[in-house]
Short mmCIF file of C-alpha atoms in Angstrom, two decimals:
data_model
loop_
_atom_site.label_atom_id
_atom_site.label_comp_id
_atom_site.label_asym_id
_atom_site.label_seq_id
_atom_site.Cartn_x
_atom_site.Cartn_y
_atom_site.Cartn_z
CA UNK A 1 -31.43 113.59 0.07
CA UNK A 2 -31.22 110.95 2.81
CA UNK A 3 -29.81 107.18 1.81
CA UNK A 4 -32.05 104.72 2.74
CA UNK A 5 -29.75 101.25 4.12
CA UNK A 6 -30.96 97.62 2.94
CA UNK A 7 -31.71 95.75 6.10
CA UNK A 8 -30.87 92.06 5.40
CA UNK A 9 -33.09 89.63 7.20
CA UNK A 10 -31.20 86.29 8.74
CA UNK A 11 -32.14 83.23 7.12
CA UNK A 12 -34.04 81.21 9.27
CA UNK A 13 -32.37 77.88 10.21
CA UNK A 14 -34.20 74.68 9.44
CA UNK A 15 -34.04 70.94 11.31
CA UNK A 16 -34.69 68.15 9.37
CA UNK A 17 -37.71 65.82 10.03
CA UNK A 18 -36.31 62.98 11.53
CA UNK A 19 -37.86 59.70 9.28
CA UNK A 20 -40.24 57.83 10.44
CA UNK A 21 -39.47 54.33 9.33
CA UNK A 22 -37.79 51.78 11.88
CA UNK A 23 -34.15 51.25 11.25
CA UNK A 24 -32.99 48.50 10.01
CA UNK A 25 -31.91 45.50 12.09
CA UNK A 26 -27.67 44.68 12.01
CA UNK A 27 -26.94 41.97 9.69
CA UNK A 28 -24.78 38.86 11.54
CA UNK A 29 -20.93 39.43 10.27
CA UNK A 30 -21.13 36.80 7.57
CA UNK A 31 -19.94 39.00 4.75
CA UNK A 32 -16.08 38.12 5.46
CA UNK A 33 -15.61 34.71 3.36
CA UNK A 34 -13.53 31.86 5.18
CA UNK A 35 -10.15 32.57 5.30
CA UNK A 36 -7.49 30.24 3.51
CA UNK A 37 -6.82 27.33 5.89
CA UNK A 38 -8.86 28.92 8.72
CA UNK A 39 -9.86 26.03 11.17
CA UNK A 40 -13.32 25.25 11.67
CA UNK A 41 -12.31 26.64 15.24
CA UNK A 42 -11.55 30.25 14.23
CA UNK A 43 -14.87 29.84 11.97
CA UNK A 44 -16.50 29.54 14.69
CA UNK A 45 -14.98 32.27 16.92
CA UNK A 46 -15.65 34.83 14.05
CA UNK A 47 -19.17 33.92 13.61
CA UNK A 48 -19.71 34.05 17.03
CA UNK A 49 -17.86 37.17 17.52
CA UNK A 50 -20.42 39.10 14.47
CA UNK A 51 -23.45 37.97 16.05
CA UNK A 52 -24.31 34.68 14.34
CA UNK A 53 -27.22 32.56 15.94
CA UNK A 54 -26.31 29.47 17.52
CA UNK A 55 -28.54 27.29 15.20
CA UNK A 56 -27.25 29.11 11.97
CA UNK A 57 -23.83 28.62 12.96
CA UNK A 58 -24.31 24.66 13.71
CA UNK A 59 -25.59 24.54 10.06
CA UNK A 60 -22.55 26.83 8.73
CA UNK A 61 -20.20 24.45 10.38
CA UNK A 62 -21.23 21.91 9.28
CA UNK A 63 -21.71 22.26 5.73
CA UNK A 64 -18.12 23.60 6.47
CA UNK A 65 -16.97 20.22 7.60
CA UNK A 66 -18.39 18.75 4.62
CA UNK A 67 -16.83 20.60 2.43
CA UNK A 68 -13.06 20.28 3.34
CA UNK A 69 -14.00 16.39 3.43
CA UNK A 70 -14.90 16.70 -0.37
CA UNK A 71 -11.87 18.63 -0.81
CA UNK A 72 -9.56 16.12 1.14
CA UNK A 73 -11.46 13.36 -0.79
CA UNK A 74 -10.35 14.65 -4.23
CA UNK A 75 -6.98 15.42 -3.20
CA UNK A 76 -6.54 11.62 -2.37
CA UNK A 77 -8.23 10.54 -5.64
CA UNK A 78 -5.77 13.24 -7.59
CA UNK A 79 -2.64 11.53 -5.84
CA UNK A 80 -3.57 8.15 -6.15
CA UNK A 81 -4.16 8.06 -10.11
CA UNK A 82 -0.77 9.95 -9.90
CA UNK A 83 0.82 6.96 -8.19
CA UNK A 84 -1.32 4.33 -10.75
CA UNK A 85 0.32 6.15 -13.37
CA UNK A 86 3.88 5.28 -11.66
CA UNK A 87 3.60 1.47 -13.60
CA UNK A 88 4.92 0.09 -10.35
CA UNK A 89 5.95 -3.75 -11.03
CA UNK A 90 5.69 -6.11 -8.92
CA UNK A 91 8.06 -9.02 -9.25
CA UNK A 92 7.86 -12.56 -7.44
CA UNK A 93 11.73 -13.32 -6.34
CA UNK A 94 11.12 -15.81 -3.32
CA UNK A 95 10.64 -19.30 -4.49
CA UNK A 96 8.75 -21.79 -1.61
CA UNK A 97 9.03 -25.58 -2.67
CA UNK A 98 8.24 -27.79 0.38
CA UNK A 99 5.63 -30.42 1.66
CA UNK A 100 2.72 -29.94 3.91
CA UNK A 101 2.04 -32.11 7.34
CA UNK A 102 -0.61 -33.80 5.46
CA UNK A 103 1.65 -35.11 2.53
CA UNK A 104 0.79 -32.37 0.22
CA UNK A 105 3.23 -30.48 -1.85
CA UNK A 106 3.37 -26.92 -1.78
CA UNK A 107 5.36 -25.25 -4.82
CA UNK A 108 4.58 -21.58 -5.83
CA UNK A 109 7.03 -18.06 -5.99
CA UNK A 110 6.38 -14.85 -4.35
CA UNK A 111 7.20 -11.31 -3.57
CA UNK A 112 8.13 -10.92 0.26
CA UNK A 113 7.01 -8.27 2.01
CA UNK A 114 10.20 -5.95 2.02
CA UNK A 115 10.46 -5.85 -1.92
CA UNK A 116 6.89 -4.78 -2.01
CA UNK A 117 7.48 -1.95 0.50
CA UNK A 118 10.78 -1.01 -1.20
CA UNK A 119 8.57 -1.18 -5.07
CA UNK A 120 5.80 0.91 -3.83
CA UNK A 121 7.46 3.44 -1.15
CA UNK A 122 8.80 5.81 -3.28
CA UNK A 123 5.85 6.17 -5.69
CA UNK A 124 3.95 6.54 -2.96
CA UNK A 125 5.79 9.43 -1.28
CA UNK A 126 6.47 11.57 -4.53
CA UNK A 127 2.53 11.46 -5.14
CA UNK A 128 2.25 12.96 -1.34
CA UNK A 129 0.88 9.25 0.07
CA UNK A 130 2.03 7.30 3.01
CA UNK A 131 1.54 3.72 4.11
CA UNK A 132 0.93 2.27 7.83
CA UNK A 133 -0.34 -0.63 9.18
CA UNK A 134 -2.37 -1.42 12.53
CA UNK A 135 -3.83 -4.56 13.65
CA UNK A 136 -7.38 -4.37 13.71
CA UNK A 137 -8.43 -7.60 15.83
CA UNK A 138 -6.07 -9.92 17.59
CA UNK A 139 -7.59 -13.09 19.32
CA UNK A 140 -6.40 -16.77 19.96
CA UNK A 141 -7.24 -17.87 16.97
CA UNK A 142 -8.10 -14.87 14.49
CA UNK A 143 -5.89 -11.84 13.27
CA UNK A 144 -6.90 -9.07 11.60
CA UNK A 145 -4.59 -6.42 9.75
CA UNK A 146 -5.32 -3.26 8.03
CA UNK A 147 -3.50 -1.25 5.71
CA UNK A 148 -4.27 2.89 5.41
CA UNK A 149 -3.03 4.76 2.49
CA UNK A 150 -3.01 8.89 4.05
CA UNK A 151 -2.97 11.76 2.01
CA UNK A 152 0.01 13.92 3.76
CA UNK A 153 -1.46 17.29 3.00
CA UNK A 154 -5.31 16.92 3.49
CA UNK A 155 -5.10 13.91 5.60
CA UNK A 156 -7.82 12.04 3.69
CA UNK A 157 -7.17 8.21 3.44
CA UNK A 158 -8.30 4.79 2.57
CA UNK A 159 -7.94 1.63 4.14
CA UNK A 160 -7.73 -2.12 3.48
CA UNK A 161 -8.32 -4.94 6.44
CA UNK A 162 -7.85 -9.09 5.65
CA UNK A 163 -7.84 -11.63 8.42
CA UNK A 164 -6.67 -14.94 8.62
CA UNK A 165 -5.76 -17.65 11.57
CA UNK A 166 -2.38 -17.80 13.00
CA UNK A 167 0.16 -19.80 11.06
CA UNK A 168 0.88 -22.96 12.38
CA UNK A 169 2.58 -24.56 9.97
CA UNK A 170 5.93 -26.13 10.35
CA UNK A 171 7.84 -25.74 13.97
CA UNK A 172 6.42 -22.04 14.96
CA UNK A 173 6.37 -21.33 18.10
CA UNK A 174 2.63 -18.98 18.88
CA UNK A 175 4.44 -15.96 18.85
CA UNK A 176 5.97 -17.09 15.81
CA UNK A 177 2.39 -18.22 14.27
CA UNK A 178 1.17 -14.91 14.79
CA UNK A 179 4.33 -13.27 13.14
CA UNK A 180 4.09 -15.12 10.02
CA UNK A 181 0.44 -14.19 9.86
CA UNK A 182 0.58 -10.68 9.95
CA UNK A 183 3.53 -10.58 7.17
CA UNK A 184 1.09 -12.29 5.32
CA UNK A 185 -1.75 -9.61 6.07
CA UNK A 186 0.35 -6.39 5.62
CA UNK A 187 1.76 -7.96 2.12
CA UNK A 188 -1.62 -8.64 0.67
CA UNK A 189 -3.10 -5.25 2.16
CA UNK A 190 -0.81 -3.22 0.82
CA UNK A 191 -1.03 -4.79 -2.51
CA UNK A 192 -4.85 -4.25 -2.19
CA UNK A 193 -4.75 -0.56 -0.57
CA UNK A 194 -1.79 0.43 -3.60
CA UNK A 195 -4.25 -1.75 -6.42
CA UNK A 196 -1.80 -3.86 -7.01
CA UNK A 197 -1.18 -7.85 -7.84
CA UNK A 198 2.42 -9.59 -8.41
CA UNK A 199 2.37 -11.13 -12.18
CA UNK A 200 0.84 -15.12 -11.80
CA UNK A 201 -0.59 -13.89 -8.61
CA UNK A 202 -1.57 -17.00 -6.29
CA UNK A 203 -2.81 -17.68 -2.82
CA UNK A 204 1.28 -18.00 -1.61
CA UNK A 205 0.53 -22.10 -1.94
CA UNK A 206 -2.11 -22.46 1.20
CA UNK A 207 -5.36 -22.27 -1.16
CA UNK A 208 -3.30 -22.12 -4.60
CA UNK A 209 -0.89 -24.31 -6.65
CA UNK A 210 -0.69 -27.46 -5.03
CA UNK A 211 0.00 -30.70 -6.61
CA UNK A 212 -1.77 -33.95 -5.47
CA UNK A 213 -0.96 -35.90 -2.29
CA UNK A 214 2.62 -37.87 -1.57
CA UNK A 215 1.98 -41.29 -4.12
CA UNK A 216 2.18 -44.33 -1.78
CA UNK A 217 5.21 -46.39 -2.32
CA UNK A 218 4.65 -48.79 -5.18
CA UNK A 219 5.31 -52.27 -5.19
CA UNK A 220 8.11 -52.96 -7.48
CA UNK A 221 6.96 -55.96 -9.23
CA UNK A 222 3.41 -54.43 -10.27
CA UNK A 223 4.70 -50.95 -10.82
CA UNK A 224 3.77 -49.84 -14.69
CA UNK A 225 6.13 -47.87 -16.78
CA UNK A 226 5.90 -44.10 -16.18
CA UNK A 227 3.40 -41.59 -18.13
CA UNK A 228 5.08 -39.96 -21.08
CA UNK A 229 6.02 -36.73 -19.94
CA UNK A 230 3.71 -33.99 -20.96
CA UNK A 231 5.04 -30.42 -22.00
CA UNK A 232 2.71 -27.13 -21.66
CA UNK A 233 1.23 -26.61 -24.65
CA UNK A 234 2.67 -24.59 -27.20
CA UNK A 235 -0.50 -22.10 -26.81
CA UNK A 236 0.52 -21.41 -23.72
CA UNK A 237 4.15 -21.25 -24.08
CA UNK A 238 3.53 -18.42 -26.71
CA UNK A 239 1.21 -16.69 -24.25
CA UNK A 240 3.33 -16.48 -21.41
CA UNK A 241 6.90 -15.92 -23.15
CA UNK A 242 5.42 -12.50 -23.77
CA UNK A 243 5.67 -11.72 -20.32
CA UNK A 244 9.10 -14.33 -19.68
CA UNK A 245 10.95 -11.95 -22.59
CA UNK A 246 10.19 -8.73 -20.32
CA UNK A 247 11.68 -10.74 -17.16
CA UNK A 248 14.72 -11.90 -19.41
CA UNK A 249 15.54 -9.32 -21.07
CA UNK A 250 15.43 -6.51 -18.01
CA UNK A 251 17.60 -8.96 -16.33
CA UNK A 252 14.77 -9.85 -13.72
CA UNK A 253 15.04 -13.61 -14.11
CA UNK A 254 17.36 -15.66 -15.87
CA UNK A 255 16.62 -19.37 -17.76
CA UNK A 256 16.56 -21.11 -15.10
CA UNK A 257 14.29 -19.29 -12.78
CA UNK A 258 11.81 -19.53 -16.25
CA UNK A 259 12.14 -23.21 -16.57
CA UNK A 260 11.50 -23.79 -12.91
CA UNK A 261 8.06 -21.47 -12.86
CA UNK A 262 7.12 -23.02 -16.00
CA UNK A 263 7.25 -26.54 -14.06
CA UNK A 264 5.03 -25.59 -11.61
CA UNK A 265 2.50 -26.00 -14.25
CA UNK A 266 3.86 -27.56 -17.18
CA UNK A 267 7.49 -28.01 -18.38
CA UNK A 268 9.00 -27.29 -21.05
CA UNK A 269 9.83 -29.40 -24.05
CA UNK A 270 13.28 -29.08 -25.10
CA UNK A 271 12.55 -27.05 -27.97
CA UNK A 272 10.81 -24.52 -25.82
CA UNK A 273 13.65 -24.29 -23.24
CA UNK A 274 16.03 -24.00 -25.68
CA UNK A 275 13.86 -20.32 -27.06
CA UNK A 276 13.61 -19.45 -23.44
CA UNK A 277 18.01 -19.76 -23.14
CA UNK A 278 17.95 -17.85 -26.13
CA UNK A 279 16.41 -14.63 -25.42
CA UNK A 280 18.45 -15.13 -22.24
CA UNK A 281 21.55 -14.51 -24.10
CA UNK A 282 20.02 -11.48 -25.97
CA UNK A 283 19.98 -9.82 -22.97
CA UNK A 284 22.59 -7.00 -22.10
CA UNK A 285 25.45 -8.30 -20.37
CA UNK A 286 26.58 -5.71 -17.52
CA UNK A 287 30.46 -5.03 -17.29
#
């Protein structure tokens, strides 16, 4: 009996059909989002680099642009409500009592420019601001003075610009004009730019609290008897020793500095100075 042997046939290898269908075009590298802090340069560089089309990445940039303004923007707004929420005080120390060229005098208080910069300063810095000034316009006759508030870490900021003539009041030489002008400016822009005002704010006595011209010299024999003096009414007095008590008692002004201010509009009967002496002496005493 013969044994018959299975003969295996070899399978037959097989190709795939290659498809048909056109393959797809590449897709522009804009999957990777933008980095944290990358620069609108190295944007650019990476879009470029994965194929982006010039007009698509002029749009990309610029929306780009527009949004780290936005950003900066809200950073500034975030610090600045920080800083209103500081309560910085303003306080008018400087006291100007003189008489114009044209016979006029001039009597009004003030905070110099120094003692605003040393009130607002450190706010300022701990809410991540800064201050500077730059002169905008500078002619013969005309001086103009901004003041920019700059966000430190975004670089956003906000400015404030007053002008005014040079000051040639009194002996000033035109250097000297010019000085006393932009004090002025950089004081009242940097109250402006920082939203602030000193308490009783005035115009510093050139548009403000002036009290009628020089009398004439009277002749003697004609002269009537003087006006009965008259005190600030007592309205008033109650209105404004709200804010005197705060200055007396912190140990910001004393009596005398209240009875002077007061006279600058009305002053005070003796009754009423002796209240104002009174609080004075309820105020701590420093050893």
């Amino acid at each position: 009996m013969t044994a018959s042997k299975a003969v295996r046939t070899p399978a037959r290898k097989t190709t795939p059909k290659k498809s048909t269908a056109p393959a797809a075009a590449p897709t522009p590298a804009l999957a990777a989002p933008l980095a944290a802090k990358e620069s609108v340069a190295a944007l650019s560089l990476r879009l470029i680099a994965g194929g982006v089309p010039a007009a698509m990445l002029q749009t990309i940039i610029e929306a780009t642009k527009a949004e780290e303004a936005a950003a900066a923007a809200r950073a500034y707004g975030a610090a600045f409500v920080r800083f209103q929420a500081k309560g910085v005080k303003l306080i008018k120390s400087i006291h100007v009592e003189r008489e114009t060229d044209d016979g006029e005098a001039v009597d009004y208080w003030y905070a110099p420019l120094p003692e605003v910069i040393d009130a607002v300063q450190p706010a300022l810095h701990e809410c991540g601001l800064a201050h500077s000034f730059r002169v905008v316009e500078q002619t013969t006759d005309w001086l103009t003075v901004a003041c920019r508030l700059t966000h430190t870490e975004s670089g956003h900021f906000e400015e404030v610009a007053l002008g005014g003539p040079p000051d040639h009041t009194g002996d000033k030489s035109g250097a000297q004009a010019v000085a006393s002008t932009n004090t002025l400016l950089q004081r009242l822009t940097l109250k402006a730019a920082c939203g602030l005002a000193e308490k009783h704010d005035d115009t510093d006595g050139r548009l403000g609290n002036r009290t009628s011209a020089k009398p004439k010299a009277k002749d003697t024999k004609t002269a009537k008897a003087a006006p009965a003096v008259e005190f600030m009414d007592a309205g008033d007095f109650a209105r404004s020793m709200t804010s005197w008590r705060k200055l007396l008692l912190s140990g910001q002004r004393c009596a005398d500095d209240i009875v002077a201010m007061a006279k600058t509009r009305k002053p005070l009967s003796p009754e009423q100075e002796k209240e104002v002496r009174s609080v004075e002496a309820m105020s701590p005493v420093e050893a």
